[in-house]
The first five atom37 places (N, CA, C, CB, O) and aatype in JSON, in Angstrom:
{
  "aatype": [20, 20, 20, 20, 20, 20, 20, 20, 20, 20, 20, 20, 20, 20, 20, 20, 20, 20, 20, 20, 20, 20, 20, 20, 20, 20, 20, 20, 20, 20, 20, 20, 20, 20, 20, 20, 20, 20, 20, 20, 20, 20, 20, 20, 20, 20, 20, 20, 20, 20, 20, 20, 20, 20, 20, 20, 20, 20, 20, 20, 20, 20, 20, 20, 20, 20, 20, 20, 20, 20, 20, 20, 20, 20, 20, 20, 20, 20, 20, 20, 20, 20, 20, 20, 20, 20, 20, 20, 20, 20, 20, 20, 20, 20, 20, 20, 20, 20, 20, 20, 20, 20, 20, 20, 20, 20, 20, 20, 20, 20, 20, 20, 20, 20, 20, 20, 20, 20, 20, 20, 20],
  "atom_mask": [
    [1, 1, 1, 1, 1],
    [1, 1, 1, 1, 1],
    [1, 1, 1, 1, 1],
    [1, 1, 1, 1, 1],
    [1, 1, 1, 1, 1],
    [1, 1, 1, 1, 1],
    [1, 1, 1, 1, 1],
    [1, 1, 1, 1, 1],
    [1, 1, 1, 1, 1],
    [1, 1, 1, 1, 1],
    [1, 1, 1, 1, 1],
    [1, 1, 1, 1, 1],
    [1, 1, 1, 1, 1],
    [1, 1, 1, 1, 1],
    [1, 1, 1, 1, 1],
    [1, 1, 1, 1, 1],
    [1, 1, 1, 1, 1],
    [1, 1, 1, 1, 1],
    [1, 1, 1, 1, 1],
    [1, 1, 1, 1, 1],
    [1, 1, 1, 1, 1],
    [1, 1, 1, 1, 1],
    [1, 1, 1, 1, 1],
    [1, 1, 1, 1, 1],
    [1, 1, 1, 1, 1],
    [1, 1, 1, 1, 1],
    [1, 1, 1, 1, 1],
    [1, 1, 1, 1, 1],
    [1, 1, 1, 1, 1],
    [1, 1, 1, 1, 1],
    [1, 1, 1, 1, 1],
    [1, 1, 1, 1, 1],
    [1, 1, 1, 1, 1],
    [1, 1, 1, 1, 1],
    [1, 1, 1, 1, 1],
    [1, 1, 1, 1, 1],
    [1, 1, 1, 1, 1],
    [1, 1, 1, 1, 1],
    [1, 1, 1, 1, 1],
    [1, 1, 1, 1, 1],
    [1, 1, 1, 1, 1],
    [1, 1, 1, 1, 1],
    [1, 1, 1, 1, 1],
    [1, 1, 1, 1, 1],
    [1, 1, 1, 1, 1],
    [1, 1, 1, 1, 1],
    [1, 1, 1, 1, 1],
    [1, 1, 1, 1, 1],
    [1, 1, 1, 1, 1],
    [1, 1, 1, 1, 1],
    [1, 1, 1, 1, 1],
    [1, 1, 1, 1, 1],
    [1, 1, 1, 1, 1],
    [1, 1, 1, 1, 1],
    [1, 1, 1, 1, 1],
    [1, 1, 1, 1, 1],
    [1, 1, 1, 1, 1],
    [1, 1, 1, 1, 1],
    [1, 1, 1, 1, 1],
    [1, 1, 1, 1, 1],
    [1, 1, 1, 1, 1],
    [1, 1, 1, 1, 1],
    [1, 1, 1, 1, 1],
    [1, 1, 1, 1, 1],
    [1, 1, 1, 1, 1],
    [1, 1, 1, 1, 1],
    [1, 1, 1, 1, 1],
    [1, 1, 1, 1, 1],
    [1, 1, 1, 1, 1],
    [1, 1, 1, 1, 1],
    [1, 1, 1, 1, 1],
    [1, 1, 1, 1, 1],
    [1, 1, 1, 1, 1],
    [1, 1, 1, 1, 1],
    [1, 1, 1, 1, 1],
    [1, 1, 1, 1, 1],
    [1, 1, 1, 1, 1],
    [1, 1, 1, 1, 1],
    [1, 1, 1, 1, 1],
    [1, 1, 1, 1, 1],
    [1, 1, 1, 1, 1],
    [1, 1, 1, 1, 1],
    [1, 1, 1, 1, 1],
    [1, 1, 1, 1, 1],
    [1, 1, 1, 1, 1],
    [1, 1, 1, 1, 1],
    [1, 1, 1, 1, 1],
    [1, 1, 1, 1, 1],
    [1, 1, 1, 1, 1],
    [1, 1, 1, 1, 1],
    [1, 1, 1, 1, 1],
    [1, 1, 1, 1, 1],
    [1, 1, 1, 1, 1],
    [1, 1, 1, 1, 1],
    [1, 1, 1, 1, 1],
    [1, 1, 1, 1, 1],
    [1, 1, 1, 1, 1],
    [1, 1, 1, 1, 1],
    [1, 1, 1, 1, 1],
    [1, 1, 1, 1, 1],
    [1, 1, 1, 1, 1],
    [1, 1, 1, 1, 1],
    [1, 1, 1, 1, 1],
    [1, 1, 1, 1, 1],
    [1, 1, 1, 1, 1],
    [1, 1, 1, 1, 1],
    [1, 1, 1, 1, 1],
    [1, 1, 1, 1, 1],
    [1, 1, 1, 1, 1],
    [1, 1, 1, 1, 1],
    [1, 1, 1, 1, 1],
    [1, 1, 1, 1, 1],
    [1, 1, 1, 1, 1],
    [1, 1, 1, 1, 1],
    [1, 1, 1, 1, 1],
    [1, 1, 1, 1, 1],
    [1, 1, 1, 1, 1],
    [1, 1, 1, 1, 1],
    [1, 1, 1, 1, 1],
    [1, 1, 1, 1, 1],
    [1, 1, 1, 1, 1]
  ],
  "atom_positions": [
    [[-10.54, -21.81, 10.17], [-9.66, -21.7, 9.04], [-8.3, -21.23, 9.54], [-10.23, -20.74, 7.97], [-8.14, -20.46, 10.48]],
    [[-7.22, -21.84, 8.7], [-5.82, -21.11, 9.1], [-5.34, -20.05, 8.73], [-4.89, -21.68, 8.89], [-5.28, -19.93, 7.5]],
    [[-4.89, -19.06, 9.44], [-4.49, -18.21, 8.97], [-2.98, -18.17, 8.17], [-4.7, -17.52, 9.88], [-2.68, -17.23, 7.43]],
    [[-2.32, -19.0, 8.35], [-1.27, -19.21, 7.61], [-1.65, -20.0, 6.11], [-0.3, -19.99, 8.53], [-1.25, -19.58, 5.03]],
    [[-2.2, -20.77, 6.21], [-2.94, -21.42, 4.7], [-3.4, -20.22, 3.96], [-4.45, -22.51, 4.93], [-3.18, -19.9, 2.79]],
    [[-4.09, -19.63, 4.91], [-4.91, -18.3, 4.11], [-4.32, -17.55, 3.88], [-5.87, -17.57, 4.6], [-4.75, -16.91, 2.92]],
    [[-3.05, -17.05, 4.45], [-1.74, -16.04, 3.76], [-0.93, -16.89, 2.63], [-0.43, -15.56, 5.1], [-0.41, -16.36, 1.65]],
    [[-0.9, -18.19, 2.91], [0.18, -18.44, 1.62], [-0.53, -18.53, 0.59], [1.1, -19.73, 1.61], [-0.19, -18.13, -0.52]],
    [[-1.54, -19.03, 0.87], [-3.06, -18.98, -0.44], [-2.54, -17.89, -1.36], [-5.0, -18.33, 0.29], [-1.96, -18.01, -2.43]],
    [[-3.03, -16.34, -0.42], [-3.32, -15.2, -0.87], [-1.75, -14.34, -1.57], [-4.12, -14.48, 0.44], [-1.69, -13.28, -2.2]],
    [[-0.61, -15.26, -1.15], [0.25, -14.91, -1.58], [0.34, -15.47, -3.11], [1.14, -15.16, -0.7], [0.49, -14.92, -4.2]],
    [[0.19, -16.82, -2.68], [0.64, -17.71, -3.88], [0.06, -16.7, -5.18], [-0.17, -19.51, -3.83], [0.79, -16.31, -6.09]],
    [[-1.53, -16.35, -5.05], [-2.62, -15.79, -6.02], [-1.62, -14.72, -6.6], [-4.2, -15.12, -5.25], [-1.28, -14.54, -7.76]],
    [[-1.25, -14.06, -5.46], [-0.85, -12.73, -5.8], [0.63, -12.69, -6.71], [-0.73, -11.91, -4.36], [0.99, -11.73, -7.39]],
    [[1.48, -14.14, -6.52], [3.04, -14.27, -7.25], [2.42, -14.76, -8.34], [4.38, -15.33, -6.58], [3.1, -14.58, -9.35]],
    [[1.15, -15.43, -8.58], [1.17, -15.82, -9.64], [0.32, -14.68, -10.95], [0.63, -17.19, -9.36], [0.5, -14.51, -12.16]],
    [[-0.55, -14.15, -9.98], [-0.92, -13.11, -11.01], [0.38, -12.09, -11.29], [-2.28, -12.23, -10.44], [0.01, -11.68, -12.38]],
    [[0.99, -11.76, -11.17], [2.26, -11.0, -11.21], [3.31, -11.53, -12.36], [2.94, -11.1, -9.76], [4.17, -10.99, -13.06]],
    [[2.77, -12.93, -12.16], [3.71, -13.74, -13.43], [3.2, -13.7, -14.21], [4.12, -15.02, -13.51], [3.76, -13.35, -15.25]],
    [[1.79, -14.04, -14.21], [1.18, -13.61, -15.65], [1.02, -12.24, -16.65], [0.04, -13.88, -15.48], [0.8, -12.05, -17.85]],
    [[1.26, -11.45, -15.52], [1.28, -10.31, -15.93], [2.99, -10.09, -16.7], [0.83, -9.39, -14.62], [3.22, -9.76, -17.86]],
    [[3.93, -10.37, -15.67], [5.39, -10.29, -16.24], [5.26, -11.1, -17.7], [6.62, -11.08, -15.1], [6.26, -10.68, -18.29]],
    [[4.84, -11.68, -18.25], [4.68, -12.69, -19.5], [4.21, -12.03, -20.44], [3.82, -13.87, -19.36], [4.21, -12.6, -21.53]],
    [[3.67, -10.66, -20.36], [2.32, -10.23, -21.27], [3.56, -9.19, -21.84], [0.46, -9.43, -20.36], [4.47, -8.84, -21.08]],
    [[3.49, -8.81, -23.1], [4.03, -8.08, -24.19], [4.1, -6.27, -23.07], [2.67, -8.25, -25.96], [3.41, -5.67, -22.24]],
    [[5.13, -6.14, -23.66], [5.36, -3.68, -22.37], [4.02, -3.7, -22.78], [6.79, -1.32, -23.32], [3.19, -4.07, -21.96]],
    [[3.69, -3.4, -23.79], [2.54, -2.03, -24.0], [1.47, -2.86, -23.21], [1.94, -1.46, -25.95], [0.9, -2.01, -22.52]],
    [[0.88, -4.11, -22.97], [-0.4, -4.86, -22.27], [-0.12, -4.26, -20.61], [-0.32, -6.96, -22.44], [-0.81, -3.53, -19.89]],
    [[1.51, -5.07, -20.36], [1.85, -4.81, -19.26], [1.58, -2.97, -19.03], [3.34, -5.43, -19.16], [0.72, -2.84, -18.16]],
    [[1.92, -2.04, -19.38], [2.01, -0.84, -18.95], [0.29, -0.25, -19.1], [3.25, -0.04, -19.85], [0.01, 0.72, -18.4]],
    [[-0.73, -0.8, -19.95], [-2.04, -0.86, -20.04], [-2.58, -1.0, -18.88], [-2.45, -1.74, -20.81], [-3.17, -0.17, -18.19]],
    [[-2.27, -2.41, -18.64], [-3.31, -2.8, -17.46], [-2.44, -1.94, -16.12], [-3.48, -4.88, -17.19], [-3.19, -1.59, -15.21]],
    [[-1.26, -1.65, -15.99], [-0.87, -0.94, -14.46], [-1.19, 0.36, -14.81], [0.84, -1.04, -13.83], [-0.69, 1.11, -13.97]],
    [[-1.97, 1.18, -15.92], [-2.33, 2.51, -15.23], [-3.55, 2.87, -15.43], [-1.58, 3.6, -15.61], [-4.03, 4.0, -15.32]],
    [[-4.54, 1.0, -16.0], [-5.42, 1.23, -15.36], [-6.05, 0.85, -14.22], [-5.87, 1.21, -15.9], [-7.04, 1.38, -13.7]],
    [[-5.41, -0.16, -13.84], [-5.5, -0.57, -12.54], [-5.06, 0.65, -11.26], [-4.57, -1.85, -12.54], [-5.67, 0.83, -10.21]],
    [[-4.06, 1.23, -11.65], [-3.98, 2.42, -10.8], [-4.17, 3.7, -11.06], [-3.02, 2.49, -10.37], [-3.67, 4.54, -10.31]],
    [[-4.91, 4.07, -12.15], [-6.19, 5.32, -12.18], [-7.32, 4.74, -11.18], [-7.03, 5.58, -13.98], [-7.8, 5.58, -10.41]],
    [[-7.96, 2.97, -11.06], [-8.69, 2.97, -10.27], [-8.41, 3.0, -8.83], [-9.24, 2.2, -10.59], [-9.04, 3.67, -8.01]],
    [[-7.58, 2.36, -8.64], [-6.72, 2.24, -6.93], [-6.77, 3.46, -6.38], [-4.95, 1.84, -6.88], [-7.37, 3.49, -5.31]],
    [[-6.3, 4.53, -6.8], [-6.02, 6.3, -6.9], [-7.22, 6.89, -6.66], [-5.5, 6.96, -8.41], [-7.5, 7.69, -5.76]],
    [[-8.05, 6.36, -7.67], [-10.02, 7.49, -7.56], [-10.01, 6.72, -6.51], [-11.89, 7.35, -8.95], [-10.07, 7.6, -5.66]],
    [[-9.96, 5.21, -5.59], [-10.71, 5.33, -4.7], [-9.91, 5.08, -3.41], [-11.78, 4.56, -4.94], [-10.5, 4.89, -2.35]],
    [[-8.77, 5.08, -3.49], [-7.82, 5.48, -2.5], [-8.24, 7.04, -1.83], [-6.3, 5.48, -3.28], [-8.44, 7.34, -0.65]],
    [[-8.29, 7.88, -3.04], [-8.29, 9.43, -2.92], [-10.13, 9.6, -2.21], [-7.93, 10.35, -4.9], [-10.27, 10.37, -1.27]],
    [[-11.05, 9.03, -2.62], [-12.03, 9.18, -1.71], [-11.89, 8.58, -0.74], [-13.06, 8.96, -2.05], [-12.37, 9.18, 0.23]],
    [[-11.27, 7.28, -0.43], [-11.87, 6.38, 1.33], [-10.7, 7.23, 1.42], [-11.93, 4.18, 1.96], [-10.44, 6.48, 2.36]],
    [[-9.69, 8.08, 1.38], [-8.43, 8.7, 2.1], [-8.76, 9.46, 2.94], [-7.51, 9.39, 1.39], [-8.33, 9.43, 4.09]],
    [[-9.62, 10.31, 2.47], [-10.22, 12.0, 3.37], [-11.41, 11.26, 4.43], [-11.36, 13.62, 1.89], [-11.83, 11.93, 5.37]],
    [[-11.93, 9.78, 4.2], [-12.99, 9.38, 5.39], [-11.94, 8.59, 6.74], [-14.37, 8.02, 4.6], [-12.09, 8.68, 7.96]],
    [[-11.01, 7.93, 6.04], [-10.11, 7.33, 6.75], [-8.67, 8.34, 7.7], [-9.62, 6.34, 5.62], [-8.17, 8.12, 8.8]],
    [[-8.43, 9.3, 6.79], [-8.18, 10.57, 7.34], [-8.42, 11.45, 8.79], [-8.69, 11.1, 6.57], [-7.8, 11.88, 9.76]],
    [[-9.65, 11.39, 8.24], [-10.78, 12.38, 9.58], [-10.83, 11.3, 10.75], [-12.91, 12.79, 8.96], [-10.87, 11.64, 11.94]],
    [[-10.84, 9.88, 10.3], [-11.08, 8.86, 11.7], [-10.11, 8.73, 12.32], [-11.48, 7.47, 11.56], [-9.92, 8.76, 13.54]],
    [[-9.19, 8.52, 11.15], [-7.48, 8.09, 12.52], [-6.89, 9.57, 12.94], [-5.55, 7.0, 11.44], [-6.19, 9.69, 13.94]],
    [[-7.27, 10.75, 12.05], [-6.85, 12.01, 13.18], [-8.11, 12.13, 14.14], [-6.57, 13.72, 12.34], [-7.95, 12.85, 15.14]],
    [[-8.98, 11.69, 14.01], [-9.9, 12.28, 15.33], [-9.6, 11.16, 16.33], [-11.79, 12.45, 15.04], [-9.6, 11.4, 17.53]],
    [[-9.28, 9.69, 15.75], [-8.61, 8.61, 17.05], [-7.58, 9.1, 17.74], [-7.99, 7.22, 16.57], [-7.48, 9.23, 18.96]],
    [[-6.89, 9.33, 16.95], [-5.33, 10.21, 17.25], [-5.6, 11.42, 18.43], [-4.68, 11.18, 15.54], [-4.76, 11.39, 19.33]],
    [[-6.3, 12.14, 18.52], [-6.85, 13.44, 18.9], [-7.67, 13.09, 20.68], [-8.14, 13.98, 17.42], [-7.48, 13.7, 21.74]],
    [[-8.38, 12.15, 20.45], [-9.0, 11.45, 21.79], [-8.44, 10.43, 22.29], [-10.25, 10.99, 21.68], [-8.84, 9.93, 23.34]],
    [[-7.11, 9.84, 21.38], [-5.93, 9.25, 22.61], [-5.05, 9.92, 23.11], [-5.08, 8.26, 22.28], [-4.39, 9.43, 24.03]],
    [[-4.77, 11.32, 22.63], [-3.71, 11.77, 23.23], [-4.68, 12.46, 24.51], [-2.68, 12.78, 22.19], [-4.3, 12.5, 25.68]],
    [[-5.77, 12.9, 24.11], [-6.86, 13.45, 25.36], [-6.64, 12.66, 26.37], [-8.51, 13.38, 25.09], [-6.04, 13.02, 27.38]],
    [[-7.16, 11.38, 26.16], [-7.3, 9.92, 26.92], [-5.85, 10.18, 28.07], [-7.07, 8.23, 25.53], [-5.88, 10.29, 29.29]],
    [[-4.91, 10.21, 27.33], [-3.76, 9.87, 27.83], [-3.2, 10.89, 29.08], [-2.87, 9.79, 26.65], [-2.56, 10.66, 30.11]],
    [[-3.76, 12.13, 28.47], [-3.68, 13.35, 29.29], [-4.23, 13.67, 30.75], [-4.22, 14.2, 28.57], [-3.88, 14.31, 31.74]],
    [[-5.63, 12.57, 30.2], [-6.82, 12.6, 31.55], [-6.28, 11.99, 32.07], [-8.26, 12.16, 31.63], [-6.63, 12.17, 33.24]],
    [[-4.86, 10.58, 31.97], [-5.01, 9.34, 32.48], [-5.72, 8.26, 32.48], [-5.04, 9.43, 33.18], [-5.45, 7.32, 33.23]],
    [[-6.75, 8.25, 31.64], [-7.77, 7.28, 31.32], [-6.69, 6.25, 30.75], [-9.07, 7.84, 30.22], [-6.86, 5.1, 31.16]],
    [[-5.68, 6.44, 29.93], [-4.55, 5.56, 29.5], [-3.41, 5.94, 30.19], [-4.27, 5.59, 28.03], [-3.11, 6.99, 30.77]],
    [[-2.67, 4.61, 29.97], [-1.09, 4.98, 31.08], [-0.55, 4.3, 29.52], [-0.59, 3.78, 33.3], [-1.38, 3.54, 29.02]],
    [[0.65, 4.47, 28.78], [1.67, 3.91, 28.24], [2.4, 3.48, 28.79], [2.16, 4.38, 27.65], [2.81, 4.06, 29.79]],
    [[3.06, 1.99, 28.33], [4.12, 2.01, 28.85], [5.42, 1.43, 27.47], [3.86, 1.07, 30.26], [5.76, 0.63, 26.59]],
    [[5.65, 2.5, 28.15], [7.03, 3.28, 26.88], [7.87, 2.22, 26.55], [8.29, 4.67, 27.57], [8.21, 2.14, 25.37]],
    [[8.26, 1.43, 27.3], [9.55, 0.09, 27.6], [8.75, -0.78, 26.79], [9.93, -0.68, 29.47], [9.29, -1.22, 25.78]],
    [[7.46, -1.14, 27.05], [6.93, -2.24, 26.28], [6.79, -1.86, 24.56], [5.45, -2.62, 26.98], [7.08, -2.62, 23.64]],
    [[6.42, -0.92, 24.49], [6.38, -0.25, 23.1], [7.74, -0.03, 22.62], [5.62, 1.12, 23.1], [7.83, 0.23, 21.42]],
    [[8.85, -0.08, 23.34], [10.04, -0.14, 22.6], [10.43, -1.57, 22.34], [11.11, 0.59, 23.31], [11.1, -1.94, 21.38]],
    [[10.0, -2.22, 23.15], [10.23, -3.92, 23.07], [9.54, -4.19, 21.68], [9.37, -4.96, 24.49], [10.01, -4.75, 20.69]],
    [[8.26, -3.6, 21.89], [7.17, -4.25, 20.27], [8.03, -3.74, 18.97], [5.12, -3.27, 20.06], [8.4, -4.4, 18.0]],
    [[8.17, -2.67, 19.2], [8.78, -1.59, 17.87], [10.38, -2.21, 17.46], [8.99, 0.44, 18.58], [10.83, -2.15, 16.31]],
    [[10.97, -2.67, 18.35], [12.06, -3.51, 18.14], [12.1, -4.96, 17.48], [12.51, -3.61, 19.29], [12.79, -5.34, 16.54]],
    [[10.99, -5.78, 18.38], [10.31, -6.99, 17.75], [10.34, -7.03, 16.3], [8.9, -7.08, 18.15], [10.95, -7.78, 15.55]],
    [[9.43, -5.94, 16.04], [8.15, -5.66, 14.64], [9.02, -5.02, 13.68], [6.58, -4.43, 14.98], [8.5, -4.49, 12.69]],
    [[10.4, -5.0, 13.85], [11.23, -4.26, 12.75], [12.6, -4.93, 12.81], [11.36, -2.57, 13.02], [13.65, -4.41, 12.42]],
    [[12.45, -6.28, 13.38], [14.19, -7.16, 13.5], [13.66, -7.58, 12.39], [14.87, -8.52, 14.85], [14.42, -7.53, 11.42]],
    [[12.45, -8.02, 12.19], [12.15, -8.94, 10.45], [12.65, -7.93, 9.26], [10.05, -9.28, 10.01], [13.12, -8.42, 8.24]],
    [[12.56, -6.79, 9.39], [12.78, -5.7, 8.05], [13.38, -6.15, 6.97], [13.62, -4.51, 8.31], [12.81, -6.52, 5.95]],
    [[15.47, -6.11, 7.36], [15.6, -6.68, 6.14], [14.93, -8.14, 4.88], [16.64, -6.79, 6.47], [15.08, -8.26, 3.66]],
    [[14.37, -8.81, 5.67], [14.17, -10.0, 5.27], [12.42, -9.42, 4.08], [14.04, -11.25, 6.96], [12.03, -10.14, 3.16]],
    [[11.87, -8.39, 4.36], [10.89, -7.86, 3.94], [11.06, -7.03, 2.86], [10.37, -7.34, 4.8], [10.24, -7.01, 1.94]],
    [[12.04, -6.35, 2.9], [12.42, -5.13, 2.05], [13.24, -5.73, 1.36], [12.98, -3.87, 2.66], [13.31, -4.96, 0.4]],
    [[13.96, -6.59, 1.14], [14.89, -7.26, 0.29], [13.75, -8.29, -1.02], [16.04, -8.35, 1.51], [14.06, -8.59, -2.17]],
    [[12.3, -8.62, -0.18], [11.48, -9.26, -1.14], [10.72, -8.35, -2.01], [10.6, -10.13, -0.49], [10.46, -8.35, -3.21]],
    [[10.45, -7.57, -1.01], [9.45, -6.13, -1.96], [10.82, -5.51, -3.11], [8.75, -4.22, -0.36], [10.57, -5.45, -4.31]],
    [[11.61, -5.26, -2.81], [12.54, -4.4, -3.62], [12.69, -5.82, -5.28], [14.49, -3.96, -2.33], [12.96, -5.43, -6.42]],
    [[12.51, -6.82, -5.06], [12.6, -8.03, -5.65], [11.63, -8.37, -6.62], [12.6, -8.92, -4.76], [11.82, -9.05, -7.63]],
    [[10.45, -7.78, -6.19], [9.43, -8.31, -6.83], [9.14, -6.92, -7.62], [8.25, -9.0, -5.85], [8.6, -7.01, -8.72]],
    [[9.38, -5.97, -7.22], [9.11, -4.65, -7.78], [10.14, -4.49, -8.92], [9.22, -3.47, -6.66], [9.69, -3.98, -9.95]],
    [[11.96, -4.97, -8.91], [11.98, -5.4, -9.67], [12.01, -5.73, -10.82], [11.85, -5.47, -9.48], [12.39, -5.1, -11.81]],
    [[11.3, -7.49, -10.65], [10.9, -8.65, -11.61], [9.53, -7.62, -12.5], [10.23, -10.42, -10.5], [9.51, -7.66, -13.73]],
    [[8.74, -6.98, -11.92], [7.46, -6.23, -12.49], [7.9, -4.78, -12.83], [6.16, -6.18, -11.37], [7.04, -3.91, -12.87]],
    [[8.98, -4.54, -13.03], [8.73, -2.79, -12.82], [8.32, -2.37, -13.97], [10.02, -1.8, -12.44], [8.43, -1.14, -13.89]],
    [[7.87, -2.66, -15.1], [7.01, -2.06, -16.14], [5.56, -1.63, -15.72], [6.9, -3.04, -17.24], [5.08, -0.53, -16.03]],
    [[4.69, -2.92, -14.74], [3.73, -2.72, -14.4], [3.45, -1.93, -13.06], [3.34, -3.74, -14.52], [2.32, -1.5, -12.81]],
    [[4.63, -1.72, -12.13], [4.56, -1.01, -11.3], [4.42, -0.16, -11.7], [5.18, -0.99, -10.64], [3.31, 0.35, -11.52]],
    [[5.61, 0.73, -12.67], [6.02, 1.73, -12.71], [4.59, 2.84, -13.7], [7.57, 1.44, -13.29], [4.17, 3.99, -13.57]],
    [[4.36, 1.95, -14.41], [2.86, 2.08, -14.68], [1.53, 2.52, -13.77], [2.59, 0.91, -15.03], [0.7, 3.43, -13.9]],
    [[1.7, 1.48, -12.83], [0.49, 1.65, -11.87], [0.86, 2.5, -10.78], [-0.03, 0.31, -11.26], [0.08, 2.63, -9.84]],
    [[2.2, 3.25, -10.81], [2.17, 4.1, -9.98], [1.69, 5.67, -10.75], [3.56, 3.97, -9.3], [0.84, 6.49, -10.39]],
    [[2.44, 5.68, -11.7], [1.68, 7.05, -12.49], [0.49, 6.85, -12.58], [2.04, 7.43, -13.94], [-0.2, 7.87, -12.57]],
    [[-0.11, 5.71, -12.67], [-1.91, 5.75, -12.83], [-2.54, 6.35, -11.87], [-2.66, 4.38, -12.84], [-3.41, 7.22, -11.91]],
    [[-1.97, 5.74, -10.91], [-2.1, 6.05, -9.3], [-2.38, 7.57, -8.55], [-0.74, 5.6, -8.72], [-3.25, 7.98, -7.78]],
    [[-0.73, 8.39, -9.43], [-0.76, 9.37, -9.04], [-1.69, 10.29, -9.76], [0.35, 9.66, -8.95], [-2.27, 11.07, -9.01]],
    [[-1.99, 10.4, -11.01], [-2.59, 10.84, -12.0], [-4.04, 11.21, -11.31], [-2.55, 9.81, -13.18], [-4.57, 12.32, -11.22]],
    [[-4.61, 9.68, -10.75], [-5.91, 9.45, -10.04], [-5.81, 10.41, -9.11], [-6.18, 8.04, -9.42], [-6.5, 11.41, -9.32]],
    [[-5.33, 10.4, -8.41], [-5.15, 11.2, -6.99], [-5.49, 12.24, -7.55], [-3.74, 11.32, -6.16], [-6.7, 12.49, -7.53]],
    [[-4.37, 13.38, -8.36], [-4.39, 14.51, -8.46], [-5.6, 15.11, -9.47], [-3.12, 14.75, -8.76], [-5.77, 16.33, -9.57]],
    [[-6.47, 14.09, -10.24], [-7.54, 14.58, -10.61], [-9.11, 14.87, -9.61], [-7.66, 13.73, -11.63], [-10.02, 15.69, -9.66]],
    [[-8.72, 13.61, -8.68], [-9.91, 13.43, -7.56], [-10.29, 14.22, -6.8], [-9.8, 12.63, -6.76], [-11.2, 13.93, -6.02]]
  ]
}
């Protein structure tokens, strides 16, 4: 399977549910984003503290790793990647800021849902 078919697929799904949603009357729109993000939130806020403990304890036995020498970095190449992986930015942040937006009833919604979730969990 392609992985590019399978991203524009998963995009397309995702611009178009977004439109349907932009179409729906405030009060539906602001409905469904805080309940969609009361749920995102309860289970963000549990896999957070399992996902948490793994990437600080990964974190914790690479810097070990690195100490023993079991790993060597090399710093130049990681500035090359980190340079690479952030010339696209504007072109990213100009779409997210865009689409957030075209939706911000339902964002702005599903982010208080969001947070709400969290701080009850």
């Amino acid at each position: 399977m392609d992985v590019d078919s399978t991203t524009n697929r998963a995009l397309s799904a995702f611009h178009d549910t977004l439109n349907a949603i932009k179409q729906r009357p405030h009060r539906q729109q602001i409905v469904m984003g805080v309940g969609s993000g009361l749920v995102a939130g309860y289970i963000f806020a549990k896999i957070g503290r399992v996902a948490a403990l793994l990437l600080g304890g990964g974190l914790i036995a690479l810097q070990c790793a690195v100490q023993q020498d079991f790993i060597r970095v090399d710093w130049r190449r990681m500035r090359q990647l980190r340079y690479d992986a952030t010339s696209n930015g504007p072109w990213f942040s100009d779409t997210f800021y865009k689409v957030i937006g075209e939706n911000r009833v339902f964002f702005g919604s599903f982010g208080g849902g969001f947070l709400v979730a969290i701080s009850i969990s």
